[in-house]
Tab-separated table of C-alpha atoms and ligand atoms in Angstrom:
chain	number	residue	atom	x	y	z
A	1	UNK	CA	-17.437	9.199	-18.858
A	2	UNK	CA	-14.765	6.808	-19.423
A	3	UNK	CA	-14.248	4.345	-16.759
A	4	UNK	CA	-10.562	2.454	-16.006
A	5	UNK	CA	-9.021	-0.885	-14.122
A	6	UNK	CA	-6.911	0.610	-11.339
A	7	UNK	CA	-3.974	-0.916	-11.132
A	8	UNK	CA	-3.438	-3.434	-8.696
A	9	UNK	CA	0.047	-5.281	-7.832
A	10	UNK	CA	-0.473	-8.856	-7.270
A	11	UNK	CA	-3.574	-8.915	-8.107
A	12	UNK	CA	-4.187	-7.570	-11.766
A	13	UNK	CA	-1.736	-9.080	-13.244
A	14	UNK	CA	-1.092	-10.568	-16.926
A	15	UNK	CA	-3.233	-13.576	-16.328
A	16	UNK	CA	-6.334	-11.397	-14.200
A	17	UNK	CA	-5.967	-9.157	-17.260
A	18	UNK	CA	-6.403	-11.406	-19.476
A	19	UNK	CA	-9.406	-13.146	-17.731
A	20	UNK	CA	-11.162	-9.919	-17.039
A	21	UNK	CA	-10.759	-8.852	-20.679
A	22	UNK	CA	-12.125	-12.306	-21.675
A	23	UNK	CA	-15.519	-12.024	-19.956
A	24	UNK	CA	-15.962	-8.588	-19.303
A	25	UNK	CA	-13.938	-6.250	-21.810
A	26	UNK	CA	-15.680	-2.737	-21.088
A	27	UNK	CA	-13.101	-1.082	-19.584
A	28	UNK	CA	-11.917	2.091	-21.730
A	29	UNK	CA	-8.328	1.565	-19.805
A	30	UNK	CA	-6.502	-1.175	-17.897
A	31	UNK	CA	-3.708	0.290	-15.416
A	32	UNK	CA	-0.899	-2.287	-14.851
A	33	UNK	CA	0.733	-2.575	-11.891
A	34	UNK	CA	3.536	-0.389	-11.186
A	35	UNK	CA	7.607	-1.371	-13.264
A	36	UNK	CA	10.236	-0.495	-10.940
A	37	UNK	CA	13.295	0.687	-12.660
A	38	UNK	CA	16.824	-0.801	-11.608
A	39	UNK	CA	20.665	0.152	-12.900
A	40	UNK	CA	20.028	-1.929	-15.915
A	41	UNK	CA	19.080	-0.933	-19.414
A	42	UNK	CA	16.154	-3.871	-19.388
A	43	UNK	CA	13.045	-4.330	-17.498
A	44	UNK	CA	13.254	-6.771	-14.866
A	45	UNK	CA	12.412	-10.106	-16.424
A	46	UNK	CA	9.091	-10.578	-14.614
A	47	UNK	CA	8.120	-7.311	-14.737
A	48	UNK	CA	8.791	-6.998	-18.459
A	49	UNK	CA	6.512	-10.369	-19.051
A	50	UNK	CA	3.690	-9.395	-17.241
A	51	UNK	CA	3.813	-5.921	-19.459
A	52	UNK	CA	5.575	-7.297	-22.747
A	53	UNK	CA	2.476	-6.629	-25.760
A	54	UNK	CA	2.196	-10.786	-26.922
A	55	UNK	CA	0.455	-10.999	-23.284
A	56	UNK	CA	-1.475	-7.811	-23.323
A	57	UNK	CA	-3.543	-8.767	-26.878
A	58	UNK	CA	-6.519	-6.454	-27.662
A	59	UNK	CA	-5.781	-4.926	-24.324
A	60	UNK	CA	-6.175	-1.193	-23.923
A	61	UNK	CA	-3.023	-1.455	-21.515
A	62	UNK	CA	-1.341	1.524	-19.829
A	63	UNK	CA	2.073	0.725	-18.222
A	64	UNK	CA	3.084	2.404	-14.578
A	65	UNK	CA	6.465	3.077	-13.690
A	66	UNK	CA	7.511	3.475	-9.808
A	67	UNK	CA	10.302	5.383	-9.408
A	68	UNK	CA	12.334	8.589	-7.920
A	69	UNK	CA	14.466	8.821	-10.692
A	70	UNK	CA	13.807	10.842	-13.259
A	71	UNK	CA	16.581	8.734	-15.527
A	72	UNK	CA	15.161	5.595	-14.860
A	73	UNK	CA	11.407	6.858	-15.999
A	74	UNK	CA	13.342	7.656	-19.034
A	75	UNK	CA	15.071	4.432	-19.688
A	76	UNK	CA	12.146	2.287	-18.919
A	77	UNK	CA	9.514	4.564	-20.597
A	78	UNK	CA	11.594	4.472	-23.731
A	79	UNK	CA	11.390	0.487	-23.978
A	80	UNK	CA	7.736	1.040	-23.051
A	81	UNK	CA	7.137	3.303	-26.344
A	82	UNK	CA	9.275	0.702	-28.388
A	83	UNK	CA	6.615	-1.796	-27.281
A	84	UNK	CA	3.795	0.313	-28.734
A	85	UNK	CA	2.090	1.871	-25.582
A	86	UNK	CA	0.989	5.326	-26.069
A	87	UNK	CA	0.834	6.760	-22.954
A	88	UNK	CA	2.861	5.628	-19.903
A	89	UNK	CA	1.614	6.528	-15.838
A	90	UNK	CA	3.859	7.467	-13.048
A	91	UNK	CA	3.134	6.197	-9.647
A	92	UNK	CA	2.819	9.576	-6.890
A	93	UNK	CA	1.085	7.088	-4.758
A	94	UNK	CA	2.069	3.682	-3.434
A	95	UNK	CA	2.072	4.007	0.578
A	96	UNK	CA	4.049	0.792	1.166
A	97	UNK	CA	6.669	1.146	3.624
A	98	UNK	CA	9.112	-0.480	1.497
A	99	UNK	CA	8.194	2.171	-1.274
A	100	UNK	CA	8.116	4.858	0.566
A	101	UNK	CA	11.337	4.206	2.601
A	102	UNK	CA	13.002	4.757	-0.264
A	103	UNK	CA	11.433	8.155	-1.501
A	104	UNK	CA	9.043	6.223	-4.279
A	105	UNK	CA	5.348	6.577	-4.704
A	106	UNK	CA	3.768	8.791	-2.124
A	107	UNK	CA	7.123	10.053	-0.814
A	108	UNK	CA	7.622	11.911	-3.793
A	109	UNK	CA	4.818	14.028	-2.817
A	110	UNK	CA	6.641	15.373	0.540
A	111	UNK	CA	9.078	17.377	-1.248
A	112	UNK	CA	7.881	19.699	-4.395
A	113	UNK	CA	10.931	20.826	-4.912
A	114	UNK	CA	11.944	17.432	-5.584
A	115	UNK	CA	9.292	16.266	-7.412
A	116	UNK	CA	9.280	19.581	-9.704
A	117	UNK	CA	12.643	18.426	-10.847
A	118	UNK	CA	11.904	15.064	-11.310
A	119	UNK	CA	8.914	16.561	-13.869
A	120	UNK	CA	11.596	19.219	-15.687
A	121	UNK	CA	13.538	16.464	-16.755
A	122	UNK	CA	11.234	14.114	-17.500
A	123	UNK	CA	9.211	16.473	-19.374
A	124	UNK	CA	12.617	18.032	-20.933
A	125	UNK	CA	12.545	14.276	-22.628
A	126	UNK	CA	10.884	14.026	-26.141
A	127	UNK	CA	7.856	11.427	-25.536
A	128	UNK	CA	5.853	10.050	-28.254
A	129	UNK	CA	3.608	8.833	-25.641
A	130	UNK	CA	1.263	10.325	-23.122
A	131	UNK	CA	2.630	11.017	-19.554
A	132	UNK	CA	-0.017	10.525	-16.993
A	133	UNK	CA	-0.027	10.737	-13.507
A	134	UNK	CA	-1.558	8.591	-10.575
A	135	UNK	CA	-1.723	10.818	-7.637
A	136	UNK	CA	-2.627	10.648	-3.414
A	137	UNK	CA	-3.185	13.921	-1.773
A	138	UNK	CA	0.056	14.106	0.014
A	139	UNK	CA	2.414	11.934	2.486
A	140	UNK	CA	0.912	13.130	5.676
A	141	UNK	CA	-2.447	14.316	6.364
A	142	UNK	CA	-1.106	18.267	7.139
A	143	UNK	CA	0.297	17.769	3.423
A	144	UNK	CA	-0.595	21.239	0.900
A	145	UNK	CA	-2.050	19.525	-2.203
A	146	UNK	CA	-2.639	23.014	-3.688
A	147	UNK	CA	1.330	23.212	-3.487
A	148	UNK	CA	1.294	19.554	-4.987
A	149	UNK	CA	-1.360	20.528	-7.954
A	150	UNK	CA	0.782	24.094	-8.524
A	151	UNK	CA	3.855	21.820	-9.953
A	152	UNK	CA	1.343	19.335	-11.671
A	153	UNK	CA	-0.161	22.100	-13.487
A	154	UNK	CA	3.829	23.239	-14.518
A	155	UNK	CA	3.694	19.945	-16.761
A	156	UNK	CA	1.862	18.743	-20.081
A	157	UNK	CA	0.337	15.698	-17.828
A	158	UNK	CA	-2.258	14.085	-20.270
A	159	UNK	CA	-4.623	12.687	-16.812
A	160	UNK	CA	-3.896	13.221	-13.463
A	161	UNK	CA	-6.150	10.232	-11.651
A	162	UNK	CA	-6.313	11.585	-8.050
A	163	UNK	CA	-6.980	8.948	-5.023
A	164	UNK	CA	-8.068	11.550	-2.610
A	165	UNK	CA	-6.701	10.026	0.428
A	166	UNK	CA	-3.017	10.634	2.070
A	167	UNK	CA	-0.267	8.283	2.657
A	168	UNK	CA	-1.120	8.449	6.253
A	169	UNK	CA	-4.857	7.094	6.042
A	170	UNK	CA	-3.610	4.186	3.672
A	171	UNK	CA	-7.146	2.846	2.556
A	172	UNK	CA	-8.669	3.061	5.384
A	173	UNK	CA	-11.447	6.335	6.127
A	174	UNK	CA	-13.758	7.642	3.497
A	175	UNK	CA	-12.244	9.501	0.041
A	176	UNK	CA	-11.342	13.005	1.023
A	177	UNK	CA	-13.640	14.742	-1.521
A	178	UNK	CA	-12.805	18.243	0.088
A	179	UNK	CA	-9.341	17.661	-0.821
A	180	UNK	CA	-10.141	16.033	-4.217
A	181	UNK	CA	-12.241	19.413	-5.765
A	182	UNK	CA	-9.099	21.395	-5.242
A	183	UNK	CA	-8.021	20.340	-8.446
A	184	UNK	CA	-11.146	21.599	-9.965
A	185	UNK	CA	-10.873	24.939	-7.102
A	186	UNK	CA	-7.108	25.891	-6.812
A	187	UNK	CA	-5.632	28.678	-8.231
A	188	UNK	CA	-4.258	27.133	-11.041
A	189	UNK	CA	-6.838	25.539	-12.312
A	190	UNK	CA	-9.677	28.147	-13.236
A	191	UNK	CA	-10.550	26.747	-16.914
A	192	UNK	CA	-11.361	23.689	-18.006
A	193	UNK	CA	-9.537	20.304	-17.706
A	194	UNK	CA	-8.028	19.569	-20.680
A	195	UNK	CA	-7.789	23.332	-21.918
A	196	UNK	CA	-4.417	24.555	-22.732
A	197	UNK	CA	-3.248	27.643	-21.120
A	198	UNK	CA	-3.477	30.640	-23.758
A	199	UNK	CA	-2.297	33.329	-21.779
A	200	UNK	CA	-4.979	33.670	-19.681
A	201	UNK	CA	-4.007	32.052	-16.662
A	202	UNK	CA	-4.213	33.446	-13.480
A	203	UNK	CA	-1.237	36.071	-13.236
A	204	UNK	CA	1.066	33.381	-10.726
A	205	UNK	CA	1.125	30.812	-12.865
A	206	UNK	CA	3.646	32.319	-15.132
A	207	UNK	CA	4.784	28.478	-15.823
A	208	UNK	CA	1.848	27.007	-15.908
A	209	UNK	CA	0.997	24.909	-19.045
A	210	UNK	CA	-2.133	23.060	-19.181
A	211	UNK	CA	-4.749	21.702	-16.580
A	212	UNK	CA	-4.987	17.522	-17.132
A	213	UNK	CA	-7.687	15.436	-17.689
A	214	UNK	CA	-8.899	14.664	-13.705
A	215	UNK	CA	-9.666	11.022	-13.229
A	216	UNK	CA	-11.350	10.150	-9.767
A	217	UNK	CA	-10.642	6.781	-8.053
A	218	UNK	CA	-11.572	5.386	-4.558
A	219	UNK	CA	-13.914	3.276	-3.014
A	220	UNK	CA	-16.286	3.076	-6.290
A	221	UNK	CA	-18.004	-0.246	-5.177
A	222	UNK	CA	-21.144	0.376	-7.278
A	223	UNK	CA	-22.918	2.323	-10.384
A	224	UNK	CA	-24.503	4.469	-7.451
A	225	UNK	CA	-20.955	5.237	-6.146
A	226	UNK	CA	-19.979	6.608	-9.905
A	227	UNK	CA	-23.428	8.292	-10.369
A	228	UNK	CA	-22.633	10.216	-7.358
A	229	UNK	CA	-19.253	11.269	-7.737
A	230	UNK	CA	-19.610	12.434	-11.734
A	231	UNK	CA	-23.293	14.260	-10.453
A	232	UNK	CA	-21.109	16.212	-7.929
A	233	UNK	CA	-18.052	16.501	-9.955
A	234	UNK	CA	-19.533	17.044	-13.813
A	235	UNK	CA	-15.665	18.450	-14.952
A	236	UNK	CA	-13.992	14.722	-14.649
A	237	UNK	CA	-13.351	12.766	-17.534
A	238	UNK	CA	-13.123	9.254	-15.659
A	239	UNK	CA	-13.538	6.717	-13.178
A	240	UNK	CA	-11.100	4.315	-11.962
A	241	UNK	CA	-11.991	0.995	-10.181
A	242	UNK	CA	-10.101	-0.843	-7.759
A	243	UNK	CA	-11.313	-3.213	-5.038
A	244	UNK	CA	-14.433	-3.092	-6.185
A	245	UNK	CA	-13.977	-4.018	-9.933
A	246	UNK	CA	-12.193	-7.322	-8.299
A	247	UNK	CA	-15.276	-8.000	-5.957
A	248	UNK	CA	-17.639	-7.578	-8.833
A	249	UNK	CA	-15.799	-8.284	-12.414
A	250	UNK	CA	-18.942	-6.737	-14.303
A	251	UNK	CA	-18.323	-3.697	-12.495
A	252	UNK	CA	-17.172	-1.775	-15.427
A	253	UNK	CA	-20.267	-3.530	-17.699
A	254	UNK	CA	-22.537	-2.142	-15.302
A	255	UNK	CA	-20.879	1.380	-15.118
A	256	UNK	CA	-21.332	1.629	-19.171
A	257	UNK	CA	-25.390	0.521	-18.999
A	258	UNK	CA	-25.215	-3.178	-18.926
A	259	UNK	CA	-26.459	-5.945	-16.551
A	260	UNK	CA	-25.104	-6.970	-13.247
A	261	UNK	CA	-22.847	-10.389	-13.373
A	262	UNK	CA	-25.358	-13.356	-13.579
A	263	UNK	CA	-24.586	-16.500	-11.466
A	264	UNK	CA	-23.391	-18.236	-14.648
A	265	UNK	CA	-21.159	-15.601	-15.901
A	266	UNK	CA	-19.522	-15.546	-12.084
A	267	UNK	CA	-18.492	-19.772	-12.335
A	268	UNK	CA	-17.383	-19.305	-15.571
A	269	UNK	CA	-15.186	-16.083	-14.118
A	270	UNK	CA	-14.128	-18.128	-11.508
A	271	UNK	CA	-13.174	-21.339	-13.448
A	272	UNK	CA	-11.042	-19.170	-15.845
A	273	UNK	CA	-9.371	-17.645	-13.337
A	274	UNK	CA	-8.874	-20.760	-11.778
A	275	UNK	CA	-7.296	-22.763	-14.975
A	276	UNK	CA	-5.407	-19.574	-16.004
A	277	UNK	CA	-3.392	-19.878	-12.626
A	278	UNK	CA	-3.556	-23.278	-12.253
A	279	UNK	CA	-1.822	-23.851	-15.924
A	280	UNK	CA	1.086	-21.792	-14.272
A	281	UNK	CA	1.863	-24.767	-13.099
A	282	UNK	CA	2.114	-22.656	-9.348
A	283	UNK	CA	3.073	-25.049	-6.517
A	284	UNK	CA	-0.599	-26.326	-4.758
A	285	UNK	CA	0.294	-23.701	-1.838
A	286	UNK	CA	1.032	-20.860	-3.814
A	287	UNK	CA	-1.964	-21.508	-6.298
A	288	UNK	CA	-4.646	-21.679	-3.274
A	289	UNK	CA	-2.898	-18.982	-1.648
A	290	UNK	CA	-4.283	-16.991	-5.011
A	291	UNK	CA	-7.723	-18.660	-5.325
A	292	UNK	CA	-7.847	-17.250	-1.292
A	293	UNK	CA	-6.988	-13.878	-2.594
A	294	UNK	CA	-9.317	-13.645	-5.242
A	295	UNK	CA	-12.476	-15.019	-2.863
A	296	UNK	CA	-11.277	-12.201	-0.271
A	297	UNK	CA	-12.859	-9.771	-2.874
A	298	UNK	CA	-15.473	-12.396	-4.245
A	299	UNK	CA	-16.958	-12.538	-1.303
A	300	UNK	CA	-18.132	-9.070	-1.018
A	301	UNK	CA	-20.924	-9.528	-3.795
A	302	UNK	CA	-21.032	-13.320	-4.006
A	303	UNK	CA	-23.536	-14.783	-1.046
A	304	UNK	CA	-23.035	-18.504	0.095
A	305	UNK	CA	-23.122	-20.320	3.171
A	306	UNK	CA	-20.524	-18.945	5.507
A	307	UNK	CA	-19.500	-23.015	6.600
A	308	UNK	CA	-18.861	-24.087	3.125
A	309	UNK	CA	-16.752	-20.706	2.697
A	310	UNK	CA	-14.701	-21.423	5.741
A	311	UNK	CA	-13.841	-24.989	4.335
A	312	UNK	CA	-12.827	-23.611	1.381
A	313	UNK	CA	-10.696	-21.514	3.134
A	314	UNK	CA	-9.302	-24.810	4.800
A	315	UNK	CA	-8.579	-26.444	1.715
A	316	UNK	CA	-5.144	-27.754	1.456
A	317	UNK	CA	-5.261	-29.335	-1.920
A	318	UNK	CA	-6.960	-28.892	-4.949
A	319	UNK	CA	-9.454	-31.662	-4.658
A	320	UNK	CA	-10.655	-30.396	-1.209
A	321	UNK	CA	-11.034	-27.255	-3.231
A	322	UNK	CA	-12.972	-28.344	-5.982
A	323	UNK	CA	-14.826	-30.709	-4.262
A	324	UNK	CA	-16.189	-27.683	-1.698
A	325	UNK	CA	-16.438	-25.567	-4.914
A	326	UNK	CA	-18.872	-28.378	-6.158
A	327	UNK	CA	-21.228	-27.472	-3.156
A	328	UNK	CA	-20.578	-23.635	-3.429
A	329	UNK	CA	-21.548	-23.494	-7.306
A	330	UNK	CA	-25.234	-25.284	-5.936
A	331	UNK	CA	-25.163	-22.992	-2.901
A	332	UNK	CA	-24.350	-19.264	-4.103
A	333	UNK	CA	-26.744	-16.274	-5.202
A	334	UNK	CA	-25.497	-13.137	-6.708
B	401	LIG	C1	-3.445	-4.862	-3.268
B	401	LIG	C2	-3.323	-3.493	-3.911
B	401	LIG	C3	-2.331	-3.252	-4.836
B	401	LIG	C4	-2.204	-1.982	-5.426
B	401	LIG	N1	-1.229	-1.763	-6.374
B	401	LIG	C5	-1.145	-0.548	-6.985
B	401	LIG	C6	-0.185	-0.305	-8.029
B	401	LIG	O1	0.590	-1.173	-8.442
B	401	LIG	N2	-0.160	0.954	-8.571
B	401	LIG	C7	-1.013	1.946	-8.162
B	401	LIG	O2	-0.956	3.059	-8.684
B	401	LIG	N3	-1.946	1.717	-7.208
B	401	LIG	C8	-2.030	0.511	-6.635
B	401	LIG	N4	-3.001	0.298	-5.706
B	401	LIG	C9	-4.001	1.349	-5.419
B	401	LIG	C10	-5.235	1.167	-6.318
B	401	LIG	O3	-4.878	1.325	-7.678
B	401	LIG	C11	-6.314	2.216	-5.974
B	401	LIG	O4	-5.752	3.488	-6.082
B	401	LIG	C12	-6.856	2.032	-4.552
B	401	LIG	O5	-7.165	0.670	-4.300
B	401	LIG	C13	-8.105	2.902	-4.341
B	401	LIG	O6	-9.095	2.581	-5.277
B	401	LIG	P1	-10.343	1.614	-4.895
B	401	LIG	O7	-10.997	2.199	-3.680
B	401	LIG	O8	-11.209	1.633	-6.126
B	401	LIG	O9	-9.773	0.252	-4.593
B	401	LIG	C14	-3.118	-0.950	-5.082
B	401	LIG	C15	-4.125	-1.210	-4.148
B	401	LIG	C16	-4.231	-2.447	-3.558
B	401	LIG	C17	-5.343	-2.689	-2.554
């Protein structure tokens, strides 16, 4: 089983990257967050930092573009190759209303006429890298992902990670596993993932190609979690944390054999993430603002008095921080 970093915007970034590569590097992938194509021939400058290979060492990085336009994928997928990555995602599932108002992400899954276009040219493109795909089940929860897998299946798609959840249920509700096997169930896809189509397909897939590698991703908090989805599901090839490879950073140690984080290894975690950001030279605000965000996921596996949490929470400056941190470093149990 391999297992992968999902991708997470704001949150695993260059610098979280970095960090979580630093103390725990057993992830067989790292997803970055999604590259929004614009008019211009360049990546937008932030954008293009947070991907550009000098700060992505030794990473085993895979880029995501977010987009509707099948000549922007191009453009931006062909500086992404130049760079050196080998295989390049497309985003089929970003529910934001500021994404999806403007028929990106999960929107592109309403329409598969659409989105079978958007794959014939993309696909009618000579890549020297991978296309893979990062999939929901559909915009709205009466949403056909049998109709949605059909066009996948039309396409040499390398992985297909599938969050079984619609647009609708955000990431709220439990992982629609009923949904998710139709990839393994559906019409198209009666041999194995990964096989090639030789002619033997079933007789109305006259265009279909291959079947993808399936990746599975949502709400694997634990190595039970994994155990139970890759017991039920023996065809998948991998695993992709989210939430719950931010709550618990050995997460993907754990998921390949090794021990759970140690109190140790979780200060030191925390102390490089805090330098990294803090060297950004971030205004104070902006900086605890971050250190927030990261205990909002902390907290789910880290135990510690719930009165020194809340005044860290109420820290306005660094030294109210550090000094509470002080206390919570003597306090906490893993
Ligand atoms: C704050 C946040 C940011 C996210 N950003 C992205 C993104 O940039 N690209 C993407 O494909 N998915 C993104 N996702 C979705 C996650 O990659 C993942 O599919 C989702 O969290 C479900 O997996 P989990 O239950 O393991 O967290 C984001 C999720 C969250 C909570």
């Amino acid at each position: 089983m391999n297992y992968y970093l999902a991708p997470m915007d704001s949150v695993t970034d260059y610098i979280y990257r970095q960090v979580a590569w630093r103390h725990f590097p057993y992830w067989d992938k790292m997803f970055a967050p999604f590259i929004q194509p614009n008019d211009k021939p360049t990546i937008v400058p932030k954008e293009d930092f947070d991907i550009h290979p000098d700060n992505n060492l030794d990473i085993p990085l895979v880029p995501q573009i977010l987009t509707c336009d099948p000549e922007g994928f191009i453009r931006v997928g062909n500086i992404l190759e130049d760079y050196g990555y080998t295989e390049i995602n497309l985003n089929l599932g970003c529910p934001a209303r500021v994404v999806v108002s403007k028929s990106k992400g999960s929107a592109m899954l309403a329409d598969t006429h659409n989105l079978n276009q958007f794959f014939q040219r993309i696909f009618e493109h000579n890549w020297k890298a991978k296309i893979s795909v990062k999939t929901r089940l559909g915009l709205t929860d009466n949403a056909d992902f049998e109709e949605i897998l059909d066009v996948f299946f039309r396409y040499p798609i390398d992985e297909l990670t599938i969050h079984p959840r619609f647009r609708s249920d955000f990431y709220g509700g439990e992982p629609r596993l009923e949904e998710f096997e139709k990839v393994f169930t559906s019409r198209h896809a009666k041999f194995n993932a990964g096989d090639v189509c030789k002619g033997d397909c079933p007789t109305d897939s006259s265009q279909h190609v291959s079947t993808p590698k399936v990746c599975y991703n949502g709400n694997i908090f634990s190595t039970i979690d994994a155990e139970q989805i890759s017991s039920r599901y023996p065809e998948i090839h991998s695993i992709m944390c989210g939430r719950g490879a931010i709550s618990d950073p050995s997460l993907g140690r754990q998921l390949n054999g090794g021990a759970p984080m140690s109190k140790d290894e979780f200060i030191d975690f925390h102390n490089d993430i805090y330098e990294s950001y803090f060297n950004l030279g971030l205004k104070e605000r902006h900086f605890l603002h971050k250190m927030m965000e990261m205990w909002s996921y902390w907290i789910k596996i880290v135990k510690c008095d719930d009165e020194l949490l809340k005044k860290l929470r109420q820290s306005n400056t660094v030294e109210e921080y550090l000094s509470v941190m002080k206390d919570i470093e003597k306090n906490l149990l893993l």
